[in-house]
């Protein structure tokens, strides 16, 4: 398996056809697992669409490109920092840097290339949004260390991974910051919920090597914990919609995404190795449903 695709790859055949080095670089940036950049992209769309200036297709395309590039850059950085820990966890031991197939020098160069793409995207938005985007860099740099010092690295990931909500909104407007704050806070809880589900895959290995996670901290209460995070997320999203448009009908747009999150927690089975990964990946659809709700509420009556 050391020179093959990681077990949870979604595109084994596509990545597997690449020569070894391009394959390793694709794995390093997680191009074989697009769920990550979907989860980074959707909050950008939420902020952009709830701001109420229509579809904004060009900006959406730039945000999608930026999400792919910067998620890749973040993964490369994470693997450089976590190489020693990754070697001790079965699911991550085959990663390119941890396994030694890609040197750290090559990984740093690849990180720079991906960051340059992100810089090009940054130039496409107004300067206020550029400053907001740059404000996340310190938190991104600190994230890989959170699992060493707190039981809640998922909370830090939530702050970082949903920063696009703020960038998307400020790209269009700078008012109604109370609604924006509620939208962002709800997004953070959403990430804590789904990343706790994701962390269920590694609980045994994490406990052995001293990696901390919300899945370990919650113990046997994972399902109730994730339920609480998701309920908090929906409640804060409802507050965001209400602060922007005090109309009960607007809140009905949250029913599909709330129903999807309810399905996740009611069908979650931590004992089934495939179940948590499937529930985690399904959040691409949760993100899409929330994006639709943001568009309807943000653009109603426009």
mmCIF file of C-alpha atoms in Angstrom, residues 6-8 30 33 78-79 82 85-95 143 147 151 153-154 157 194-217 219 222 268-277 280:
data_model
loop_
_atom_site.group_PDB
_atom_site.id
_atom_site.type_symbol
_atom_site.label_atom_id
_atom_site.label_comp_id
_atom_site.label_asym_id
_atom_site.label_seq_id
_atom_site.Cartn_x
_atom_site.Cartn_y
_atom_site.Cartn_z
ATOM 1 C CA UNK A 6 -4.686 5.871 0.723
ATOM 2 C CA UNK A 7 -7.608 3.734 1.915
ATOM 3 C CA UNK A 8 -10.198 6.546 1.989
ATOM 4 C CA UNK A 30 -5.698 15.473 -1.082
ATOM 5 C CA UNK A 33 -10.394 13.343 -1.647
ATOM 6 C CA UNK A 78 -0.283 19.624 8.048
ATOM 7 C CA UNK A 79 1.571 16.579 6.697
ATOM 8 C CA UNK A 82 2.602 15.870 11.528
ATOM 9 C CA UNK A 85 2.687 11.407 14.319
ATOM 10 C CA UNK A 86 1.266 10.193 11.003
ATOM 11 C CA UNK A 87 3.759 7.309 10.958
ATOM 12 C CA UNK A 88 2.191 5.984 14.168
ATOM 13 C CA UNK A 89 -1.432 5.964 12.913
ATOM 14 C CA UNK A 90 -2.476 3.167 10.570
ATOM 15 C CA UNK A 91 -4.702 5.336 8.349
ATOM 16 C CA UNK A 92 -2.081 8.058 7.869
ATOM 17 C CA UNK A 93 1.177 6.076 7.862
ATOM 18 C CA UNK A 94 1.076 5.721 4.062
ATOM 19 C CA UNK A 95 0.879 9.461 3.408
ATOM 20 C CA UNK A 143 -3.969 24.199 13.630
ATOM 21 C CA UNK A 147 -4.289 18.120 18.625
ATOM 22 C CA UNK A 151 -9.024 17.815 23.419
ATOM 23 C CA UNK A 153 -8.798 20.562 17.878
ATOM 24 C CA UNK A 154 -12.112 20.268 16.011
ATOM 25 C CA UNK A 157 -10.626 23.615 12.748
ATOM 26 C CA UNK A 194 -18.781 16.600 11.301
ATOM 27 C CA UNK A 195 -15.097 16.503 12.236
ATOM 28 C CA UNK A 196 -15.971 14.681 15.438
ATOM 29 C CA UNK A 197 -17.655 12.089 13.210
ATOM 30 C CA UNK A 198 -14.507 11.946 11.083
ATOM 31 C CA UNK A 199 -12.292 11.503 14.147
ATOM 32 C CA UNK A 200 -14.182 8.330 15.093
ATOM 33 C CA UNK A 201 -12.072 6.482 12.517
ATOM 34 C CA UNK A 202 -8.855 7.081 14.459
ATOM 35 C CA UNK A 203 -9.926 6.854 18.084
ATOM 36 C CA UNK A 204 -7.889 3.766 18.967
ATOM 37 C CA UNK A 205 -4.698 4.899 17.224
ATOM 38 C CA UNK A 206 -5.065 8.460 18.530
ATOM 39 C CA UNK A 207 -5.358 7.195 22.094
ATOM 40 C CA UNK A 208 -2.226 5.085 21.702
ATOM 41 C CA UNK A 209 0.003 7.866 20.338
ATOM 42 C CA UNK A 210 -1.392 10.697 22.471
ATOM 43 C CA UNK A 211 -3.356 12.611 19.827
ATOM 44 C CA UNK A 212 -6.352 14.409 21.303
ATOM 45 C CA UNK A 213 -9.761 14.769 19.646
ATOM 46 C CA UNK A 214 -13.358 15.581 20.460
ATOM 47 C CA UNK A 215 -14.284 11.980 19.569
ATOM 48 C CA UNK A 216 -12.035 10.738 22.379
ATOM 49 C CA UNK A 217 -13.159 13.436 24.784
ATOM 50 C CA UNK A 219 -16.275 8.936 24.726
ATOM 51 C CA UNK A 222 -20.318 11.064 20.694
ATOM 52 C CA UNK A 268 -24.368 7.216 12.914
ATOM 53 C CA UNK A 269 -22.768 3.939 13.968
ATOM 54 C CA UNK A 270 -19.290 4.289 15.450
ATOM 55 C CA UNK A 271 -18.815 0.503 15.445
ATOM 56 C CA UNK A 272 -19.130 0.262 11.652
ATOM 57 C CA UNK A 273 -15.774 1.281 10.076
ATOM 58 C CA UNK A 274 -17.447 2.664 6.937
ATOM 59 C CA UNK A 275 -20.351 4.482 8.573
ATOM 60 C CA UNK A 276 -18.547 7.527 10.066
ATOM 61 C CA UNK A 277 -16.669 8.202 6.823
ATOM 62 C CA UNK A 280 -18.720 12.773 7.183
#
